[in-house]
Short mmCIF file of C-alpha atoms in Angstrom, two decimals:
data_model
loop_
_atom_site.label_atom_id
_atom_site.label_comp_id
_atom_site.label_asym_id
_atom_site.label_seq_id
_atom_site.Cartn_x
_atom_site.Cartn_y
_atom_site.Cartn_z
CA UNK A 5 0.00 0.00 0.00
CA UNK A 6 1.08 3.40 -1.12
CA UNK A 7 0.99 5.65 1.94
CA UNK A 8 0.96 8.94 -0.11
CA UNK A 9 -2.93 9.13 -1.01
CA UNK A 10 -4.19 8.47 2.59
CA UNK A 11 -6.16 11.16 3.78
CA UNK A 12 -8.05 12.06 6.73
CA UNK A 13 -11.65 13.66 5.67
CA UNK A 14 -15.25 13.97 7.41
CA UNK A 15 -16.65 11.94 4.99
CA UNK A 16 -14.19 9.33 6.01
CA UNK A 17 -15.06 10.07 9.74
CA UNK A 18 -18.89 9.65 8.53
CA UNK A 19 -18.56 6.45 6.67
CA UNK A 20 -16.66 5.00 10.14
CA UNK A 21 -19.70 5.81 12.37
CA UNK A 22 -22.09 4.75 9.75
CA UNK A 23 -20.01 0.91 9.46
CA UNK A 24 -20.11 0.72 13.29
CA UNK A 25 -23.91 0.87 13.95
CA UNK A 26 -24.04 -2.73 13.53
CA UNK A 27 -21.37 -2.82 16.41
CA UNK A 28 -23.65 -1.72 19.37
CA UNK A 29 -25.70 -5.04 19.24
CA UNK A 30 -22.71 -6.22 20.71
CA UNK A 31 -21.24 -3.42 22.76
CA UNK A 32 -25.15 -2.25 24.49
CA UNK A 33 -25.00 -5.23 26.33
CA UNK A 34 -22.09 -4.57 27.68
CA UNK A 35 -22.07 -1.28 28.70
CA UNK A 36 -25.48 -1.82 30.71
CA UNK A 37 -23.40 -4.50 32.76
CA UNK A 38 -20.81 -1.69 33.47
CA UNK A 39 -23.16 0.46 34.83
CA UNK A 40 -25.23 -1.81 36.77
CA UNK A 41 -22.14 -2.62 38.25
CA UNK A 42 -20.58 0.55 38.56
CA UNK A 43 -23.93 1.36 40.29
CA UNK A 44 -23.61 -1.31 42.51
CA UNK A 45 -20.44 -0.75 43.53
CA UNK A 46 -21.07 2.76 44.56
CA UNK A 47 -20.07 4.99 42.16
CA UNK A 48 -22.59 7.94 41.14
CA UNK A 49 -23.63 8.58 38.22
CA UNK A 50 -21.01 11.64 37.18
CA UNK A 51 -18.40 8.95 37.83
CA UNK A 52 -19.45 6.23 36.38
CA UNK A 53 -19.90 8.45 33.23
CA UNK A 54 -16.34 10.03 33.69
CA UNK A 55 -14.98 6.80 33.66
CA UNK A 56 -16.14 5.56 30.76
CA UNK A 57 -15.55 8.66 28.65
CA UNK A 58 -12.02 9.00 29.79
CA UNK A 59 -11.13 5.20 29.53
CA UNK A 60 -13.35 3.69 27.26
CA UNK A 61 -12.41 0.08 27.23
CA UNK A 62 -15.15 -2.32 28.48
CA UNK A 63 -13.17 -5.33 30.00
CA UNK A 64 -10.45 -2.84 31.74
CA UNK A 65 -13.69 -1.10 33.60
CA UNK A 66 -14.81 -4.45 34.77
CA UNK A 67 -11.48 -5.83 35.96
CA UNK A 68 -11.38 -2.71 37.69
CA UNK A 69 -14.52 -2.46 39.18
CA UNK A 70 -14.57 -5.63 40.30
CA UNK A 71 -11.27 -4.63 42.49
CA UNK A 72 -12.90 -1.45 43.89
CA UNK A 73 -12.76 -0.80 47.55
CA UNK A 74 -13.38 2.24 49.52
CA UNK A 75 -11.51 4.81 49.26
CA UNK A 76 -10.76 4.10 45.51
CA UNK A 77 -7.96 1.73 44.11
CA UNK A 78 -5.97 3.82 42.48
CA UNK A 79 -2.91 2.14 42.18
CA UNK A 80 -4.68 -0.98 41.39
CA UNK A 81 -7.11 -0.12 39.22
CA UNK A 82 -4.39 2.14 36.85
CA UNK A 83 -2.32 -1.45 36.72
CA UNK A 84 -5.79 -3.39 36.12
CA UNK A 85 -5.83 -1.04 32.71
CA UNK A 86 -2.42 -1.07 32.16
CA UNK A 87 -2.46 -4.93 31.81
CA UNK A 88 -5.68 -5.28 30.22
CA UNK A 89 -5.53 -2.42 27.70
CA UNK A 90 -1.66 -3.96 26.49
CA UNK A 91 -3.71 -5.57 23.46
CA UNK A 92 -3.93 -2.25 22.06
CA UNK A 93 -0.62 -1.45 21.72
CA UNK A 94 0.33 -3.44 19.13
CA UNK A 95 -2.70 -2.54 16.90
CA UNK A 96 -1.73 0.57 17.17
CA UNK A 97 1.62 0.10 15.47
CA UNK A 98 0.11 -2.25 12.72
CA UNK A 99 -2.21 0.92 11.51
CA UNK A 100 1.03 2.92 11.00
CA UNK A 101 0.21 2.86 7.40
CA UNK A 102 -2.21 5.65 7.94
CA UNK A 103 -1.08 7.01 11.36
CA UNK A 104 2.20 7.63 9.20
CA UNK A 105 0.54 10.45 7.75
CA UNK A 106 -1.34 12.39 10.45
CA UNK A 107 -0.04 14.90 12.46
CA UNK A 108 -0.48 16.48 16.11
CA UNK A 109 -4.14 16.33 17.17
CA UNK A 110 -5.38 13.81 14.24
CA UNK A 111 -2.89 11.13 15.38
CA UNK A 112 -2.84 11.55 19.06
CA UNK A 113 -6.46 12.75 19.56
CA UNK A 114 -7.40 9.70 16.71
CA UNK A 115 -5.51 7.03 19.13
CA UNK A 116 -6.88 8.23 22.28
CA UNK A 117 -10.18 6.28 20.71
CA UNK A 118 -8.81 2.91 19.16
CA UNK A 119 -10.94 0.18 20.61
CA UNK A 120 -10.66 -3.37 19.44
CA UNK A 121 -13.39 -2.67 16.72
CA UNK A 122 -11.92 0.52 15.15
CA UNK A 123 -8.66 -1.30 14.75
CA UNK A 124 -10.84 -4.74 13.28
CA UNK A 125 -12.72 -2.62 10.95
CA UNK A 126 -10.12 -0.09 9.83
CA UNK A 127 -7.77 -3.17 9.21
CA UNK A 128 -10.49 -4.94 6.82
CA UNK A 129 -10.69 -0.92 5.38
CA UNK A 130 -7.21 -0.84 4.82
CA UNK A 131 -6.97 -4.21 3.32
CA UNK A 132 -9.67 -3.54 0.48
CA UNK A 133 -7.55 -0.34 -0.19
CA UNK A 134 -9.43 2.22 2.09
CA UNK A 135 -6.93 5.85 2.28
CA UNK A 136 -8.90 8.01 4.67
CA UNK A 137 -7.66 7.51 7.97
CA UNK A 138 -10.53 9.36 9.66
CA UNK A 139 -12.28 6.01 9.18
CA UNK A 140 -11.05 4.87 12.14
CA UNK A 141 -12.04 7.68 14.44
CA UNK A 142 -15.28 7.44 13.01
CA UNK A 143 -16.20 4.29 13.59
CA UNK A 144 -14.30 4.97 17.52
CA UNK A 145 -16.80 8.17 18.26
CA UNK A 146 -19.86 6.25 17.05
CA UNK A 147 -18.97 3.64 19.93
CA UNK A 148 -18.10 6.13 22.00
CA UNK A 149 -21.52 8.03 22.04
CA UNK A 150 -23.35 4.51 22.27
CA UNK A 151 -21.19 3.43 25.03
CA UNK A 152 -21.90 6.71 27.63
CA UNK A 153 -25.27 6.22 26.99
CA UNK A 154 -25.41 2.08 27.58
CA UNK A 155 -23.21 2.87 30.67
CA UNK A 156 -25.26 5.59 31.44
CA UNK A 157 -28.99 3.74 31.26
CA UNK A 158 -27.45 0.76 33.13
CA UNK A 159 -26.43 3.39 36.14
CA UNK A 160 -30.08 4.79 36.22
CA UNK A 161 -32.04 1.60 35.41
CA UNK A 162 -29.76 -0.18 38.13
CA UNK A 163 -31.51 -3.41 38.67
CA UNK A 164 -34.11 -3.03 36.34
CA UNK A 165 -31.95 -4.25 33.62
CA UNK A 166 -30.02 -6.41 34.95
CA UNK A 167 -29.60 -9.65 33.12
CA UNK A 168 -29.27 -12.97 34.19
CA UNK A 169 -25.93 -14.53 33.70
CA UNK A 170 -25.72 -16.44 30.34
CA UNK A 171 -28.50 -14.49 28.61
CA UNK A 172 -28.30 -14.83 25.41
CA UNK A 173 -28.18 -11.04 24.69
CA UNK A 174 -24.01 -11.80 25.88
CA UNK A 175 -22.59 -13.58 23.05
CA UNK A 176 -23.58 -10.71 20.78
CA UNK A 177 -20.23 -9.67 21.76
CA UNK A 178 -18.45 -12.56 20.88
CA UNK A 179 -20.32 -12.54 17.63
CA UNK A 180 -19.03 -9.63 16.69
CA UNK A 181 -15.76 -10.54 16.61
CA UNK A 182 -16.46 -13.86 14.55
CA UNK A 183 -18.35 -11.97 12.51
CA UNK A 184 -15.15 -9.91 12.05
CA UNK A 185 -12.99 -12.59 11.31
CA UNK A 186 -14.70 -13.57 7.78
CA UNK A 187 -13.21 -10.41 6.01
CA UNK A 188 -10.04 -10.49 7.17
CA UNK A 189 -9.64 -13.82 6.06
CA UNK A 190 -7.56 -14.10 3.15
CA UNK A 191 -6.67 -17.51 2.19
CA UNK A 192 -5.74 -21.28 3.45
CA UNK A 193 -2.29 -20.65 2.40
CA UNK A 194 -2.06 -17.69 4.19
CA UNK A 195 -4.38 -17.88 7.49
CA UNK A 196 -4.90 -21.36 8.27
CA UNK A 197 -1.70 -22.31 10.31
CA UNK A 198 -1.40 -19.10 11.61
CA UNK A 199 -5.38 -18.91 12.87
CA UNK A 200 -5.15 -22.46 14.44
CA UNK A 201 -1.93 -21.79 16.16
CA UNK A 202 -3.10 -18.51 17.89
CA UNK A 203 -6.65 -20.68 18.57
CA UNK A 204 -4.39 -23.72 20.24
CA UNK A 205 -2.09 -20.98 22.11
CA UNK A 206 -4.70 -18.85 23.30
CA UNK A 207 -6.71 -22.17 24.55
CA UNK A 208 -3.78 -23.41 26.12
CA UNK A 209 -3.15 -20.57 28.43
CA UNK A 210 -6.80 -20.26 29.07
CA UNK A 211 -6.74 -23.66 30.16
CA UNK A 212 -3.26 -23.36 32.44
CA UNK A 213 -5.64 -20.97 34.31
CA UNK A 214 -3.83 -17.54 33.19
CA UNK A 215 -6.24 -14.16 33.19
CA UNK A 216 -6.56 -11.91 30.45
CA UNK A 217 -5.09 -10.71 28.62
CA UNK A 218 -2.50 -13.37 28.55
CA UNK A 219 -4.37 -16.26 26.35
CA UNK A 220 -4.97 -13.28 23.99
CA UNK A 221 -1.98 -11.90 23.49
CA UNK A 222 0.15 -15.24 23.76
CA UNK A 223 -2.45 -16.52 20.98
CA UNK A 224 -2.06 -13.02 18.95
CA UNK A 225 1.88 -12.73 18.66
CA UNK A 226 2.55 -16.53 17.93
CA UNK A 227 0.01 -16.53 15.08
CA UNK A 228 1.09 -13.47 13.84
CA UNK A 229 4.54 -14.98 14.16
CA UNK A 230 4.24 -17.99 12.25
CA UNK A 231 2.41 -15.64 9.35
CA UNK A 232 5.00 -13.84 9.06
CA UNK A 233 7.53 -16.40 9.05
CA UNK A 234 5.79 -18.26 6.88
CA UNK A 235 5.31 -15.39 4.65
CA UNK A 236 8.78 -14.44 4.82
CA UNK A 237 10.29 -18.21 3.81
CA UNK A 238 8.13 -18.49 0.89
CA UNK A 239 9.36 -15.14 -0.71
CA UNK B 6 -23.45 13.85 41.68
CA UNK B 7 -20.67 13.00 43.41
CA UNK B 8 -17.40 13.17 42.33
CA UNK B 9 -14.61 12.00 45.12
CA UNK B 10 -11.20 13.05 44.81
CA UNK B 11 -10.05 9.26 45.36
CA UNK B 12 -12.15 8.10 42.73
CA UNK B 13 -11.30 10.79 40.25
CA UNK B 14 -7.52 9.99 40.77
CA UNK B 15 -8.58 5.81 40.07
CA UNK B 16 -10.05 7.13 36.83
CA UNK B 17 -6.79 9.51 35.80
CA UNK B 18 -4.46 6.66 36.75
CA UNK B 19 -6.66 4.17 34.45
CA UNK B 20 -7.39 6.69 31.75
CA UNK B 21 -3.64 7.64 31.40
CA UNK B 22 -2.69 3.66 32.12
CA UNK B 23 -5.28 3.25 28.80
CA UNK B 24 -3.94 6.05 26.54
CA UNK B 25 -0.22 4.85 27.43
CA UNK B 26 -1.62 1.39 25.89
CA UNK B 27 -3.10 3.11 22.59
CA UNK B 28 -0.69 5.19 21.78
CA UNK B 29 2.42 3.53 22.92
CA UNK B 30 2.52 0.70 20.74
CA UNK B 31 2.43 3.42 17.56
CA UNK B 32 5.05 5.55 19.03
CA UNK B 33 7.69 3.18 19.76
CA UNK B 34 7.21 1.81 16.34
CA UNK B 35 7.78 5.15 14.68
CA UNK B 36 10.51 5.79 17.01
CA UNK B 37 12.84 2.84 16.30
CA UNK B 38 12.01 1.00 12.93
CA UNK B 39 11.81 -2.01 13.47
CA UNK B 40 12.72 -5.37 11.51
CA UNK B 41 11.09 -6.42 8.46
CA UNK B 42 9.79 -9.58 10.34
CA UNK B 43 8.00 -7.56 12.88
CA UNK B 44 6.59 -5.33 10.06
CA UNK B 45 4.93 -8.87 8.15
CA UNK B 46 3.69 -9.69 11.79
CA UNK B 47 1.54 -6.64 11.87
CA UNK B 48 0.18 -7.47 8.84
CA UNK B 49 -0.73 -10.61 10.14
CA UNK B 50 -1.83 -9.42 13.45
CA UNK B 51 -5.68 -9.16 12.85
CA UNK B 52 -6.77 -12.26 12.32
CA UNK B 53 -4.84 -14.26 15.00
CA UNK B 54 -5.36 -12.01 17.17
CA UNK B 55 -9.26 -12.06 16.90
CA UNK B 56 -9.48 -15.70 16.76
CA UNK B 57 -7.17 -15.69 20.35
CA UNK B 58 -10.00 -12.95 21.71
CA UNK B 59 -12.96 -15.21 20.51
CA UNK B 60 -11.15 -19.09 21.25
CA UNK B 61 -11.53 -19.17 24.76
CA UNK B 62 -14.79 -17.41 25.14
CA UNK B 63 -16.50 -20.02 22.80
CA UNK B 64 -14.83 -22.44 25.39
CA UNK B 65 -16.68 -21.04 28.02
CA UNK B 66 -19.92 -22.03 26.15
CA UNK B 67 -18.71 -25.36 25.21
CA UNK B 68 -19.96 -27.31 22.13
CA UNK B 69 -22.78 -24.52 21.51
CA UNK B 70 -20.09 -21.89 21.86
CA UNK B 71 -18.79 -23.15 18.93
CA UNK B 72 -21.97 -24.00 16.66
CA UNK B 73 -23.06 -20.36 17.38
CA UNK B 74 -19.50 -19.38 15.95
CA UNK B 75 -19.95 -21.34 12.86
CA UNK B 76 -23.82 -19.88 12.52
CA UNK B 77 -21.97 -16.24 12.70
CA UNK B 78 -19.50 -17.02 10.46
CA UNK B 79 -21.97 -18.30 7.31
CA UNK B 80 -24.62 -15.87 8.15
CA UNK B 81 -21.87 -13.06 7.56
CA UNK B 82 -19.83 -14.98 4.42
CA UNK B 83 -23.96 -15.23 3.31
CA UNK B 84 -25.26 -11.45 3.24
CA UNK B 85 -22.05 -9.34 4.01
CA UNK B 86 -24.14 -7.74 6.58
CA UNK B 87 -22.53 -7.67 10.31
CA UNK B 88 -26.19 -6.64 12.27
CA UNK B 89 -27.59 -10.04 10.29
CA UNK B 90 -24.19 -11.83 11.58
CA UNK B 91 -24.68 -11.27 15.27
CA UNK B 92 -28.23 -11.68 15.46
CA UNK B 93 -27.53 -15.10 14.00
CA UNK B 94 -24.90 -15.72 16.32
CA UNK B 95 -27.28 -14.71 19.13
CA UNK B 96 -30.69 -16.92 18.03
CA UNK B 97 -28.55 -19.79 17.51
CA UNK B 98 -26.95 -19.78 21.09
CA UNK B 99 -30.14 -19.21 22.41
CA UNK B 100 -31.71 -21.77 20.49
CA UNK B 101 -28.93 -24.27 20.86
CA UNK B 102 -29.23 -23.77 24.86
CA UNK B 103 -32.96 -25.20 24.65
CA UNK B 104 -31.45 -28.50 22.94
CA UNK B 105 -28.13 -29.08 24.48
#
């Protein structure tokens, strides 16, 4: 990919939000849980809210939360995000191709949003030849607004909303992802050992009992590993 | 509308703890170049490292988990449409947890 012709335009920012609509499904769900729980665990509403504007990553609020004491965590709940949110660093590198070419506020204000789904979609973008890097804060701030006001209902509604363990409504967010997968899949020659090999790792340390995000990232960096060796022997 | 000063500090230290995550990744990679190997890894990134993010929550669900998966996975290769995709995904676990 030619980095020269990426651009960073409102339309782009428009088509993001418009592609991530689908995305909330999976995300509403979740952010009710957060603020049930952040409800529960005493925090009002101005800081639940504050929270989840400022951090914006679902599981790292949990993890957090479910640490919370009184007076406040603070030492353990900035480590609970530090560990958690370490997923994200590398998908910030691998979008370099269009964070190459913004500047100041557009890069740093653009990665201050990337979320698991901005990076999955913007990736599939980039791979069908998509230049406008404002795709990826689009689709960000569309999850964004959603997000304060799932977080934000599940607060208020407390209780009311509260649902059972194992509902259904939960694996919308695990469909999302799979759902995810199909366009970024390029090929047996290309994917197949690498997907099964960050499947088996991931499984493995799930099984051996480690917490997040270890199965993830030990299943992420060997399969992207073996890829790229692969790739690299057969040129 | 509270806001406490120890929680506000809990939710700087986890906000900056979050953005140190985002951004850091990027910035050390335009810092130092690095190999060409890591470079092809990126590029390979996405798709291991949704299937790690999605393996061991389908193992949660067991044999069902994975059914659903396969019922997301057509429905989207089918119509293209993510919103059909998860709605599939979430009708067949429900329906799959009346049978199994």
């Amino acid at each position: 990919m030619s980095g020269s012709a990426v651009v960073f335009t409102r339309k782009g920012v428009l088509r993001g939000a418009r592609d991530a609509v689908p995305l909330v499904i999976g995300t509403f769900p979740f952010g009710l849980v957060v603020g049930v729980i952040s409800d529960a665990k005493g925090l009002s509403l101005l800081e639940t809210l504050l929270m989840s504007a400022l951090v914006f990553a679902g599981s790292s609020q949990l993890l957090a939360l479910e640490l919370w004491t009184d007076p406040a965590p603070v030492a353990a709940a900035t480590v609970a995000a530090l560990v958690v949110n370490m997923r994200l660093a590398p998908m910030g590198a691998a979008l370099a191709p269009w964070l190459d070419r913004l500047r100041g506020l557009r890069l740093w204000g653009t990665l201050s949003t990337l979320v698991d789904h901005s990076y999955a979609l913007s990736a599939a973008e980039m791979r069908r030849g998509g230049r406008d890097a404002g795709y990826l804060l689009g689709v960000a701030l569309a999850l964004w607004c959603f997000w304060l006001v799932a977080v934000g209902v599940g607060h208020v509604a407390g209780a009311v909303v509260r649902l059972p363990p194992g509902h259904p409504l939960y694996f919308a967010a695990i469909a999302t992802f799979c759902a995810i997968l199909v366009p970024v899949w390029q090929g047996v020659r290309r994917d197949l050992a690498p997907w099964l090999l960050a499947a088996a790792l991931s499984l493995a340390a799930w099984w051996l009992g480690l917490a997040a995000p270890w199965p993830l990232l030990a299943g992420a960096l060997g399969g992207a590993a073996l890829g790229a060796w692969l790739e690299m022997r057969r040129r | 509308m509270t806001l406490r000063l120890d929680v506000l500090l809990a939710i700087l230290g986890m906000a900056l703890a979050t953005y140190l995550c985002r951004a850091g990744g990027y910035a050390l990679f335009r810092a130092v170049r690095p190999p060409r190997f890591v470079e092809v890894m990126l590029q390979h990134l996405p798709g291991p490292i949704f299937v790690a993010y999605v393996a061991p929550a389908l193992a949660t669900h067991g044999s069902k988990g994975f059914l659903a998966a396969l019922a997301v996975v057509a429905a989207q290769a089918a119509t293209r449409n993510l919103a059909a995709a998860i709605a599939a995904g979430v009708a067949a676990i429900w329906l799959l947890g009346l049978v199994i």
